[in-house]
């Protein structure tokens, strides 16, 4: 395998998004990721039926799983089977890194907590992802993506001043942001271990990562200027908004960072407009009126054409793309955001790559595994079980 | 708890603006020494650096002699991290954008807001922060690889593409069923169902959904028990939660349940929801404001805060780490 983590071995106990995306990053980066899975508590993305091509009867026909588990191997293993440690212990000896996203305390109950792993392997690196973190009075509470949004203040500050807050991203946030911190910390810890032989344990909390994103709101509150919901406005730019365009539910986003941008925009529109200083001094009602006037101009134009015209004039603008437009977006295509890969059950379709380009050791996206696709191979080559024993365990249910 | 000091002894040249600030913050938090530079660094600075972070438009990088080809030629061990709105490829390489415009073009913006109004951005710099996390990840992958090979490289992250990566559910429903998941106010869309998730309290808001199956059953039953305890109208009473499926519940049943839950939550306070959630595991979470977060005993117990002085000398509490180092004890 190629990629920046070529040669790195990862034992992956993830069953939810946070862990699965973390190990997707590592696997796309060339690490050999063995995902330990079970049919009694399968990865969430193996069971949720979202499209017609998927059925509740199969674990292998979910495109959600396919996108988020690229480049991994799958070991199907019943963690309650009396002999399961015959396979798991050699994997612990094999691995450089263990990744998990159970509720804190669960790995300890399985005999796989950091203390137990460290006793066996002093140089092991472990990365744990959870909502609240591994310690503290709330650590045993569980939650989902929206929990992190509510805890961190993201939820309360997303939306319009005159209405209740809205779901901050119908697409997940904490669930997909935290994995980059986890994967990054893992790689840094692996590098330290390579130099010093010392392992470590990384405790990653979705709540805390989301609070980091909201840190400016905390500072503002402590300065006596608490932030409130403000629609599409942003105090750090001169002016911006989202405006209607021709067609049904079509919109354009326009940001004028400073007075020069504002002058370019108003020159392009034509007519008399307030000066940048006047815009900077406007209260909310005056800004609403200004936005109304801008919207009266944008509504006659097609979203993408107007955005291109504004960009040609040096103004930051973009169509508020829906998913069809986004998948067809020429820039995302140029970056290879979706990699066409053959899937064992679903056929060929564009899989999301890990969104980064490394110039010398690029990441590579390979297809996700079927449940237990590599159980026998891993049992034989890593755990050293004989073909006869593997056959016997297949009969007695260890690989379920 | 504290940040793992895994980059102690390494140096970061920070040439970035708002787009590159999060990744520079992260490298510093992991122990690296950050040197801020306006414009182009000196040859000595470039030769001594372990990481360089910038967010120049490609044309500006070329003018300053700071293209990745040049910097990595000047220092073969350098990891050059670029966080830009769209990346160096055509056709958008010279397009301008920030949080709002990158979010718009990525498809993420369209999924937030009420159906009867324009799409609305997430709070603060959500997409830029996400891109910063991705850039940190890329920098650390390159850092590991440098340890093996002795060579640095360029790490290129686009806010636009990182924001697009959040759309997984939307991508696959379009790829397979030609359906689009559109914004739905304070609801969450799961396949064909739109499930309410934000509720008004007597003094704020909370996040709560009835989750399906084994994950949701105890929490759903706990909410029902609390509604009974205060004598609220309760159509949730007696529901077999292991059989409940959020995707297939009839719409009229969901509407009736949501009416009752709405009426109930309006009579509860943030303090009550917090206390009952901790005691019963409701999976209901108060939508916290800054004061709630700063006062949270959980974050205090974890040592999440450090004191910082603002430019005017005012002391403020700020987050101490992005991730922390656990202890085997």
XYZ file of C-alpha atoms in Angstrom:
729
model
C 0.000 0.000 0.000
C 1.137 3.558 -0.671
C 0.316 6.788 1.122
C 1.773 8.658 4.097
C 0.825 5.917 6.575
C 2.053 2.976 4.498
C 3.128 0.256 6.917
C 1.023 1.515 9.858
C -1.301 -1.096 11.415
C -4.623 -0.055 12.923
C -7.102 -2.069 14.991
C -10.483 -0.396 14.590
C -13.425 -0.960 16.971
C -15.516 1.912 15.580
C -19.234 1.338 15.097
C -20.457 4.961 14.717
C -19.518 7.895 12.514
C -16.787 9.457 14.663
C -14.639 6.336 14.707
C -15.504 5.190 11.198
C -14.493 8.481 9.591
C -11.269 8.547 11.643
C -10.209 5.168 10.331
C -11.344 6.031 6.796
C -8.822 8.896 6.853
C -6.100 6.558 8.154
C -6.973 3.794 5.675
C -7.115 6.156 2.685
C -3.695 7.384 3.901
C -2.337 3.879 3.405
C -2.604 2.352 6.897
C -3.724 -1.285 7.089
C -6.987 -0.865 9.019
C -8.666 -3.991 10.403
C -12.215 -3.088 11.359
C -13.590 -5.466 13.986
C -17.298 -5.896 13.344
C -20.109 -8.019 14.664
C -23.587 -8.743 13.405
C -24.996 -8.341 16.930
C -23.859 -4.695 17.101
C -23.010 -3.745 13.547
C -21.680 -0.416 12.400
C -24.640 1.998 12.276
C -23.992 2.655 8.613
C -24.423 -1.054 7.777
C -28.045 -1.069 8.985
C -29.703 2.273 8.208
C -31.721 1.907 4.993
C -31.563 5.221 3.111
C -31.924 4.261 -0.554
C -33.910 1.797 -2.629
C -30.831 -0.268 -3.440
C -30.478 -1.132 0.265
C -32.462 -3.649 2.298
C -32.751 -4.355 6.038
C -31.681 -7.960 5.346
C -28.164 -7.243 4.141
C -25.140 -5.690 5.843
C -23.352 -5.168 2.537
C -25.653 -2.984 0.433
C -25.458 0.395 2.185
C -23.755 3.203 0.248
C -23.404 5.116 3.552
C -21.079 2.421 4.835
C -19.298 2.313 1.480
C -18.481 6.034 1.539
C -17.250 6.128 5.137
C -15.319 2.864 5.319
C -13.177 2.923 2.218
C -9.804 1.203 2.111
C -10.385 -0.932 5.263
C -10.416 -4.670 5.892
C -13.294 -6.266 7.823
C -12.951 -8.905 10.536
C -16.274 -10.285 11.719
C -15.848 -11.426 15.310
C -18.295 -12.227 18.119
C -16.723 -10.435 21.082
C -18.733 -12.677 23.458
C -17.393 -15.933 21.970
C -15.160 -17.663 24.571
C -12.313 -18.059 22.073
C -12.440 -14.602 20.470
C -9.224 -13.502 22.190
C -7.382 -16.146 20.146
C -7.807 -13.721 17.271
C -7.958 -10.431 19.147
C -4.800 -10.780 21.269
C -2.515 -11.337 18.268
C -4.165 -8.325 16.645
C -3.341 -6.201 19.708
C 0.256 -7.423 19.422
C 0.189 -6.592 15.703
C -1.353 -3.107 15.881
C 0.414 0.231 16.212
C -2.847 2.039 16.904
C -6.277 1.208 18.380
C -9.279 3.412 17.518
C -12.675 3.215 19.232
C -15.822 5.284 19.770
C -17.767 3.355 22.403
C -19.338 5.142 25.364
C -16.522 5.694 27.879
C -16.077 2.634 30.098
C -17.159 0.111 27.456
C -13.631 -0.761 26.321
C -12.702 -1.395 29.985
C -15.648 -3.796 30.311
C -14.420 -5.644 27.221
C -10.967 -5.934 28.778
C -9.675 -3.566 26.092
C -9.290 -0.296 28.018
C -6.095 1.693 27.672
C -4.645 0.352 30.944
C -5.127 -3.247 29.786
C -3.774 -2.557 26.314
C -0.782 -0.681 27.711
C 0.011 -3.538 30.097
C 0.265 -5.835 27.090
C 1.781 -3.303 24.699
C 3.541 -0.335 26.402
C 4.068 1.323 23.011
C 0.451 1.162 21.841
C -1.284 4.353 20.719
C -5.005 4.499 21.458
C -7.489 7.086 20.227
C -10.941 7.289 21.815
C -13.740 9.461 20.461
C -16.896 10.270 22.420
C -19.396 13.068 22.992
C -18.276 14.201 26.460
C -14.756 12.747 26.770
C -13.421 9.923 28.930
C -13.559 11.741 32.301
C -15.808 14.217 34.101
C -19.293 13.923 35.599
C -21.063 13.581 32.221
C -18.601 11.159 30.625
C -20.928 8.151 30.719
C -23.769 10.003 28.969
C -24.308 9.207 25.321
C -25.355 11.493 22.517
C -25.515 12.072 18.796
C -24.304 14.756 16.436
C -26.997 17.235 17.521
C -25.993 16.740 21.149
C -22.604 18.263 20.372
C -24.306 21.125 18.530
C -26.583 21.876 21.494
C -23.825 21.635 24.106
C -21.371 23.850 22.217
C -23.643 26.787 21.432
C -23.640 26.037 17.685
C -27.341 25.250 17.819
C -28.467 28.345 19.723
C -26.576 30.700 17.385
C -27.666 29.200 14.049
C -30.726 30.805 12.448
C -32.679 34.068 12.326
C -33.101 36.563 15.171
C -36.913 36.450 14.972
C -37.347 32.669 14.953
C -36.250 29.610 16.942
C -32.823 28.245 16.010
C -32.586 25.746 13.151
C -30.805 22.439 12.910
C -27.197 23.564 12.393
C -26.457 21.408 9.400
C -28.969 18.757 8.323
C -25.676 17.156 7.417
C -23.590 16.215 10.454
C -20.888 18.425 11.948
C -19.294 17.193 15.186
C -19.455 13.641 13.873
C -17.306 14.538 10.882
C -15.098 17.284 12.352
C -13.825 15.356 15.368
C -12.393 12.518 13.217
C -9.838 14.869 11.642
C -8.569 15.840 15.084
C -8.478 12.168 16.054
C -6.653 11.062 12.911
C -4.228 13.974 13.162
C -3.496 13.294 16.831
C -3.068 9.597 16.017
C -0.498 10.310 13.307
C 1.410 12.690 15.596
C 1.374 10.094 18.392
C 2.580 7.396 15.984
C 5.472 9.638 14.967
C 6.382 10.190 18.619
C 6.202 6.441 19.195
C 8.427 5.798 16.171
C 11.076 8.091 17.687
C 10.763 7.240 21.377
C 8.954 3.918 21.660
C 6.350 5.563 23.883
C 2.640 5.143 23.302
C -0.170 7.380 24.503
C -3.927 7.699 24.767
C -5.836 10.454 22.991
C -9.189 11.485 24.500
C -11.256 13.329 21.895
C -14.590 14.915 22.859
C -17.134 16.154 20.309
C -18.468 18.670 22.842
C -15.027 20.203 23.344
C -14.118 20.227 19.636
C -17.375 22.025 18.844
C -16.739 24.533 21.668
C -13.381 25.252 20.009
C -15.251 26.196 16.831
C -17.465 28.479 18.939
C -14.600 30.014 20.945
C -15.178 33.565 19.583
C -18.701 33.470 21.081
C -17.238 32.680 24.504
C -14.811 35.569 24.278
C -17.562 37.957 23.158
C -19.781 36.911 26.080
C -16.974 37.510 28.559
C -16.494 40.978 27.102
C -20.141 41.709 27.827
C -21.249 41.439 24.184
C -22.953 38.034 23.937
C -23.647 36.956 20.349
C -27.172 36.302 19.128
C -28.598 34.634 16.017
C -27.956 36.889 13.035
C -29.017 34.995 9.896
C -26.270 35.164 7.285
C -24.482 38.186 8.723
C -20.897 38.116 9.915
C -19.469 40.953 11.977
C -15.970 40.378 10.584
C -16.849 41.225 6.968
C -18.325 44.461 5.649
C -21.455 42.875 4.249
C -22.828 39.556 3.088
C -26.056 37.740 2.437
C -27.966 35.094 0.523
C -30.262 36.434 -2.187
C -32.978 34.983 -4.433
C -32.228 34.129 -8.057
C -34.354 33.217 -11.061
C -36.121 29.855 -10.755
C -37.638 27.885 -7.890
C -35.721 28.076 -4.608
C -32.508 29.292 -6.269
C -30.146 31.507 -4.280
C -26.769 33.193 -4.460
C -24.351 33.949 -1.596
C -22.360 37.172 -1.876
C -19.641 38.409 0.499
C -18.061 41.843 0.233
C -15.167 41.615 2.653
C -14.300 45.319 2.523
C -15.088 48.667 0.945
C -13.249 47.874 -2.293
C -15.402 44.780 -2.778
C -18.533 46.752 -1.982
C -17.611 49.433 -4.499
C -16.979 46.759 -7.163
C -20.367 45.216 -6.497
C -22.332 48.446 -6.563
C -20.485 49.655 -9.679
C -21.463 46.413 -11.414
C -25.116 46.822 -10.383
C -25.202 50.545 -11.163
C -27.228 53.311 -9.477
C -26.787 55.068 -6.157
C -25.728 52.910 -3.222
C -24.599 53.743 0.301
C -20.846 54.121 0.815
C -18.874 51.385 2.600
C -18.732 53.570 5.720
C -22.489 53.989 5.641
C -22.957 50.228 5.292
C -20.595 49.605 8.192
C -22.662 51.939 10.370
C -26.073 50.413 9.509
C -28.333 48.881 12.128
C -30.234 45.639 11.546
C -33.309 47.355 10.045
C -31.199 49.343 7.572
C -29.309 46.191 6.611
C -32.619 44.389 6.041
C -33.669 47.169 3.670
C -30.310 47.007 1.890
C -30.641 43.241 1.486
C -34.146 43.703 0.109
C -32.739 46.026 -2.553
C -29.892 43.652 -3.435
C -32.397 40.795 -3.702
C -34.545 42.813 -6.083
C -31.504 42.960 -8.380
C -30.336 39.321 -8.062
C -33.770 37.767 -8.612
C -33.647 38.307 -12.378
C -30.446 36.300 -12.850
C -29.613 32.594 -12.874
C -27.593 31.648 -9.767
C -24.468 30.120 -11.344
C -24.245 32.675 -14.161
C -24.493 35.596 -11.759
C -21.883 34.037 -9.454
C -19.465 33.639 -12.382
C -20.078 37.232 -13.436
C -19.429 38.547 -9.922
C -16.311 36.397 -9.551
C -15.018 37.772 -12.864
C -15.345 41.218 -11.250
C -13.346 40.012 -8.246
C -16.315 39.637 -5.887
C -16.771 36.562 -3.668
C -20.004 34.870 -4.746
C -21.368 31.400 -5.219
C -24.608 29.669 -6.123
C -26.270 28.001 -3.148
C -25.863 24.627 -4.808
C -28.155 21.684 -4.257
C -26.683 18.204 -4.299
C -27.187 17.702 -8.029
C -25.305 20.932 -8.811
C -22.645 20.113 -6.239
C -21.915 16.656 -7.608
C -21.591 18.260 -11.048
C -19.437 21.131 -9.746
C -16.363 21.450 -11.993
C -14.030 22.387 -9.136
C -14.978 19.373 -7.027
C -14.571 17.220 -10.134
C -11.132 18.751 -10.790
C -10.101 17.887 -7.231
C -11.388 14.320 -7.557
C -13.775 14.715 -4.619
C -15.634 11.605 -5.746
C -13.573 8.584 -6.786
C -15.311 6.085 -9.090
C -14.904 2.664 -7.516
C -16.547 -0.733 -8.105
C -18.570 -1.851 -5.092
C -19.132 -5.576 -4.452
C -22.932 -5.255 -4.302
C -23.861 -1.754 -5.480
C -21.791 -1.568 -8.663
C -19.656 1.389 -9.679
C -20.277 4.810 -8.129
C -18.379 7.868 -6.918
C -17.013 7.361 -3.399
C -15.998 10.343 -1.283
C -12.245 10.690 -1.023
C -10.629 12.049 2.136
C -10.596 15.757 1.175
C -6.916 16.650 1.086
C -4.142 16.505 -1.500
C -0.644 15.489 -0.385
C 1.857 16.249 -3.136
C 4.395 13.435 -2.686
C 2.411 10.665 -0.964
C -1.195 11.110 -2.127
C -4.058 9.317 -0.417
C -5.820 6.542 -2.328
C -9.492 5.559 -2.018
C -10.219 1.816 -2.257
C -13.580 0.105 -1.880
C -15.132 -0.670 1.508
C -15.246 -4.304 2.641
C -18.237 -6.610 2.948
C -18.935 -7.708 6.530
C -16.291 -10.246 7.491
C -14.727 -10.240 4.029
C -11.244 -10.623 5.500
C -12.008 -12.738 8.589
C -10.236 -15.871 7.394
C -7.298 -14.018 5.871
C -6.692 -11.988 9.052
C -7.155 -15.025 11.322
C -4.558 -16.919 9.342
C -1.941 -14.300 8.531
C -2.078 -12.159 11.684
C -3.526 -14.463 14.372
C -1.811 -17.582 13.045
C -4.882 -19.829 13.149
C -4.750 -22.895 10.934
C -7.249 -23.325 8.102
C -8.820 -26.224 10.035
C -9.306 -24.130 13.143
C -10.750 -21.250 11.139
C -13.218 -23.682 9.581
C -14.176 -24.959 13.043
C -14.712 -21.424 14.362
C -16.844 -20.600 11.379
C -19.082 -23.482 12.379
C -19.226 -22.656 16.092
C -20.159 -19.033 15.500
C -17.036 -17.070 16.415
C -17.203 -15.184 13.107
C -20.709 -13.788 13.617
C -6.527 17.390 31.138
C -4.139 19.015 28.728
C -3.187 18.995 25.071
C -0.761 16.240 24.090
C 2.575 18.002 23.440
C 3.410 15.822 20.462
C 4.966 18.634 18.408
C 7.218 20.104 21.102
C 10.444 21.454 19.628
C 8.999 22.003 16.149
C 8.430 25.380 14.513
C 5.490 26.729 12.510
C 5.732 29.723 10.185
C 2.249 31.200 10.220
C 1.607 33.318 7.125
C -2.098 32.646 7.128
C -5.268 34.668 7.462
C -8.630 33.616 8.848
C -8.692 30.446 6.707
C -5.401 29.110 8.015
C -5.750 30.298 11.611
C -7.431 27.131 12.964
C -4.715 24.751 11.747
C -1.990 27.075 13.057
C -3.844 27.166 16.407
C -3.925 23.358 16.462
C -0.226 22.929 15.667
C 0.609 25.411 18.426
C -1.739 23.682 20.860
C 0.095 20.405 20.192
C 3.315 22.041 21.337
C 4.846 23.600 18.219
C 6.318 27.116 18.383
C 4.411 29.514 16.156
C 6.043 32.475 14.423
C 3.688 34.883 12.714
C 5.057 36.470 9.543
C 3.505 39.228 7.448
C 4.311 38.785 3.763
C 7.233 36.573 2.763
C 9.489 34.908 5.357
C 13.268 35.246 5.214
C 15.369 32.443 3.731
C 16.599 31.624 7.246
C 13.060 31.371 8.591
C 12.061 29.129 5.711
C 15.101 26.888 6.133
C 14.503 26.481 9.876
C 10.743 25.833 9.768
C 9.098 22.441 10.190
C 5.650 23.618 9.068
C 4.472 26.562 6.986
C 0.798 27.540 7.040
C -0.661 29.921 4.471
C -3.932 30.720 2.772
C -2.791 32.863 -0.140
C -4.646 32.880 -3.444
C -2.423 30.917 -5.878
C -1.486 34.091 -7.796
C -0.342 35.840 -4.597
C 1.675 32.792 -3.510
C 3.465 32.920 -6.870
C 4.184 36.666 -6.521
C 5.652 36.115 -3.057
C 7.748 33.165 -4.235
C 5.831 30.925 -1.846
C 4.490 28.277 -4.168
C 4.888 24.800 -2.648
C 7.455 23.963 -5.334
C 9.626 26.867 -4.179
C 9.253 26.383 -0.427
C 9.852 22.652 -0.443
C 12.863 23.207 -2.745
C 14.224 25.693 -0.174
C 13.678 23.259 2.701
C 13.263 19.601 1.770
C 11.844 18.733 5.211
C 9.212 21.463 5.170
C 5.526 20.586 5.387
C 3.739 23.376 3.534
C 0.050 23.557 4.452
C -2.326 25.550 2.242
C -5.909 26.232 3.278
C -7.706 28.100 0.508
C -11.350 28.557 -0.450
C -11.207 26.294 -3.521
C -7.707 24.860 -4.054
C -5.157 25.523 -6.814
C -7.027 23.813 -9.660
C -9.006 25.425 -12.450
C -11.703 26.627 -12.837
C -12.070 28.242 -9.372
C -8.367 28.781 -8.537
C -8.736 32.555 -8.752
C -12.258 32.716 -7.326
C -12.705 34.496 -4.039
C -14.608 33.076 -1.135
C -14.889 32.793 2.598
C -17.101 30.895 4.992
C -20.433 31.772 3.387
C -19.476 31.363 -0.282
C -17.554 28.105 0.222
C -20.472 26.746 2.241
C -22.900 27.782 -0.530
C -20.987 26.075 -3.334
C -20.365 22.944 -1.227
C -24.040 22.089 -0.808
C -23.863 22.389 2.998
C -25.514 25.834 3.208
C -28.579 24.653 1.359
C -29.368 22.086 4.048
C -29.720 24.717 6.818
C -32.726 26.985 7.367
C -36.503 27.217 7.075
C -38.289 26.180 3.883
C -39.946 29.606 3.595
C -36.741 31.633 3.883
C -33.286 31.762 2.358
C -30.811 29.106 3.452
C -28.937 30.322 6.514
C -25.332 29.843 7.539
C -24.245 27.855 10.564
C -22.920 29.810 13.525
C -19.510 31.464 13.053
C -16.840 29.798 10.870
C -18.117 26.216 10.767
C -16.681 25.268 7.371
C -13.368 27.063 7.910
C -12.918 25.308 11.252
C -13.713 21.945 9.643
C -11.149 22.665 6.925
C -8.649 23.564 9.655
C -9.198 20.167 11.266
C -8.695 18.464 7.876
C -5.516 20.493 7.296
C -4.251 19.485 10.738
C -4.911 15.864 9.859
C -3.082 16.221 6.552
C -0.147 17.999 8.219
C 0.157 15.187 10.776
C -0.024 12.475 8.109
C 2.827 14.269 6.329
C 4.647 14.669 9.667
C 4.531 10.909 10.275
C 5.711 10.255 6.731
C 8.559 12.776 7.110
C 9.752 10.785 10.108
C 10.114 7.757 7.843
C 11.424 9.381 4.656
C 13.100 12.555 5.908
C 11.139 14.579 3.356
C 8.387 17.148 3.629
C 5.627 17.875 1.122
C 2.668 20.083 0.289
C -0.708 19.565 1.998
C -3.513 21.232 0.061
C -6.963 21.628 1.640
C -9.937 23.453 0.145
C -12.706 24.745 2.418
C -15.154 24.050 -0.411
C -14.212 20.382 -0.744
C -14.059 19.770 3.006
C -17.543 21.273 3.401
C -18.764 19.063 0.545
C -17.487 16.013 2.416
C -20.206 16.514 5.048
C -22.915 15.790 2.482
C -22.559 12.010 2.546
C -26.265 11.256 3.085
C -27.261 13.777 0.465
C -24.704 12.450 -2.011
C -25.869 8.878 -1.745
C -29.608 9.640 -1.920
C -28.877 11.568 -5.126
C -26.541 8.897 -6.510
C -28.983 6.047 -5.932
C -32.496 7.522 -5.797
C -32.186 10.946 -7.444
C -33.673 12.521 -4.306
C -32.436 15.738 -2.664
C -32.423 16.298 1.089
C -33.471 19.919 1.522
C -33.507 22.218 4.540
C -36.274 21.612 7.037
C -36.073 24.204 9.810
C -35.745 22.668 13.238
C -36.261 19.155 11.962
C -33.846 16.435 10.948
C -34.435 14.471 7.774
C -33.921 10.726 7.867
C -34.682 9.264 4.464
C -38.348 10.132 3.881
C -39.141 11.236 7.440
C -38.587 14.724 8.867
C -38.302 14.490 12.638
C -38.439 17.513 14.926
C -35.295 17.931 17.010
C -35.366 21.464 18.519
C -37.921 22.361 21.222
C -38.723 25.552 23.040
C -38.315 25.517 26.822
C -39.645 28.071 29.308
C -36.235 29.808 29.240
C -34.449 28.556 26.111
C -34.296 25.577 23.779
C -33.268 21.938 23.844
C -32.276 19.281 21.318
C -34.194 16.007 21.457
C -35.323 13.319 19.022
C -37.068 10.006 19.496
C -34.425 7.567 18.276
C -35.323 4.134 16.883
C -34.526 0.736 18.322
C -32.263 -0.260 21.147
C -30.409 3.054 21.158
C -33.527 5.151 21.646
C -35.873 2.892 23.615
C -34.737 3.671 27.195
C -34.509 7.418 26.506
C -37.943 7.506 24.851
C -39.503 5.608 27.769
C -37.828 8.003 30.215
C -39.340 11.031 28.473
C -42.768 9.409 28.540
C -42.414 8.690 32.269
C -41.463 12.323 32.954
C -44.472 13.567 30.972
C -46.721 11.308 33.059
C -45.117 12.428 36.268
C -46.166 16.048 35.687
C -49.579 15.103 34.298
C -48.909 16.256 30.718
C -50.978 14.884 27.839
C -48.992 11.832 26.810
C -49.655 9.852 23.621
C -46.216 8.208 24.087
C -47.523 6.151 27.025
C -47.401 2.403 26.387
C -45.567 2.613 23.044
C -43.386 -0.428 22.275
C -40.161 1.483 21.724
C -38.191 -1.505 20.484
C -40.700 -1.730 17.623
C -40.777 2.032 16.941
C -39.050 3.137 13.732
C -38.595 6.836 13.087
C -38.593 6.309 9.311
C -41.902 4.425 9.109
C -44.030 6.041 11.857
C -47.288 7.340 10.252
C -47.139 11.116 9.750
C -50.359 11.769 11.710
C -49.048 9.809 14.697
C -45.786 11.758 14.569
C -47.699 15.053 14.396
C -49.759 14.128 17.483
C -46.668 13.039 19.431
C -44.775 16.169 18.473
C -47.688 18.385 19.574
C -47.668 16.741 22.990
C -43.874 16.892 23.361
C -43.918 20.550 22.265
C -46.550 21.459 24.888
C -44.612 19.552 27.533
C -41.185 21.061 26.850
C -42.620 24.601 26.852
C -43.385 24.135 30.553
C -39.875 22.891 31.443
C -36.767 24.953 32.186
C -33.162 24.456 31.089
C -32.214 23.512 34.653
C -34.940 20.835 34.806
C -33.978 19.335 31.445
C -30.330 19.250 32.484
C -31.113 17.602 35.815
C -33.555 15.054 34.383
C -31.279 14.217 31.479
C -28.447 13.425 33.886
C -30.727 11.376 36.136
C -32.823 9.517 33.536
C -30.843 9.557 30.285
C -33.481 11.349 28.193
C -31.118 12.139 25.343
C -32.415 15.711 25.670
C -29.700 18.357 25.629
C -30.049 22.017 26.560
C -29.045 24.396 23.747
C -26.350 26.065 25.808
C -25.298 29.676 25.589
C -21.817 30.951 26.373
C -22.588 31.416 30.086
C -23.904 27.838 30.345
C -20.740 26.504 28.704
C -18.388 28.570 30.857
C -20.208 27.398 34.011
C -20.493 23.723 33.008
C -19.095 21.602 35.901
C -18.236 18.834 33.428
C -15.831 20.995 31.428
C -14.404 22.438 34.650
C -13.800 18.961 36.031
C -11.927 18.092 32.839
C -9.700 21.167 33.092
C -10.930 22.446 29.738
C -10.229 26.125 30.498
C -7.128 28.259 30.569
C -6.924 31.955 31.301
C -5.893 34.242 28.467
C -5.366 37.998 28.404
C -7.013 39.854 25.526
C -5.150 42.673 23.775
C -6.621 45.196 26.215
C -5.485 43.056 29.141
C -8.925 41.689 30.019
C -8.574 38.137 31.340
C -10.905 35.587 29.701
C -11.440 31.856 29.920
C -10.558 30.064 26.674
C -10.498 26.384 25.677
C -7.203 24.757 26.676
C -7.060 21.973 24.088
C -8.601 20.471 20.942
C -8.135 16.899 22.172
C -6.577 15.851 25.469
C -4.202 13.190 26.624
C -5.823 10.409 28.631
C -4.293 8.628 31.597
C -4.084 4.895 32.242
C -4.580 5.486 35.981
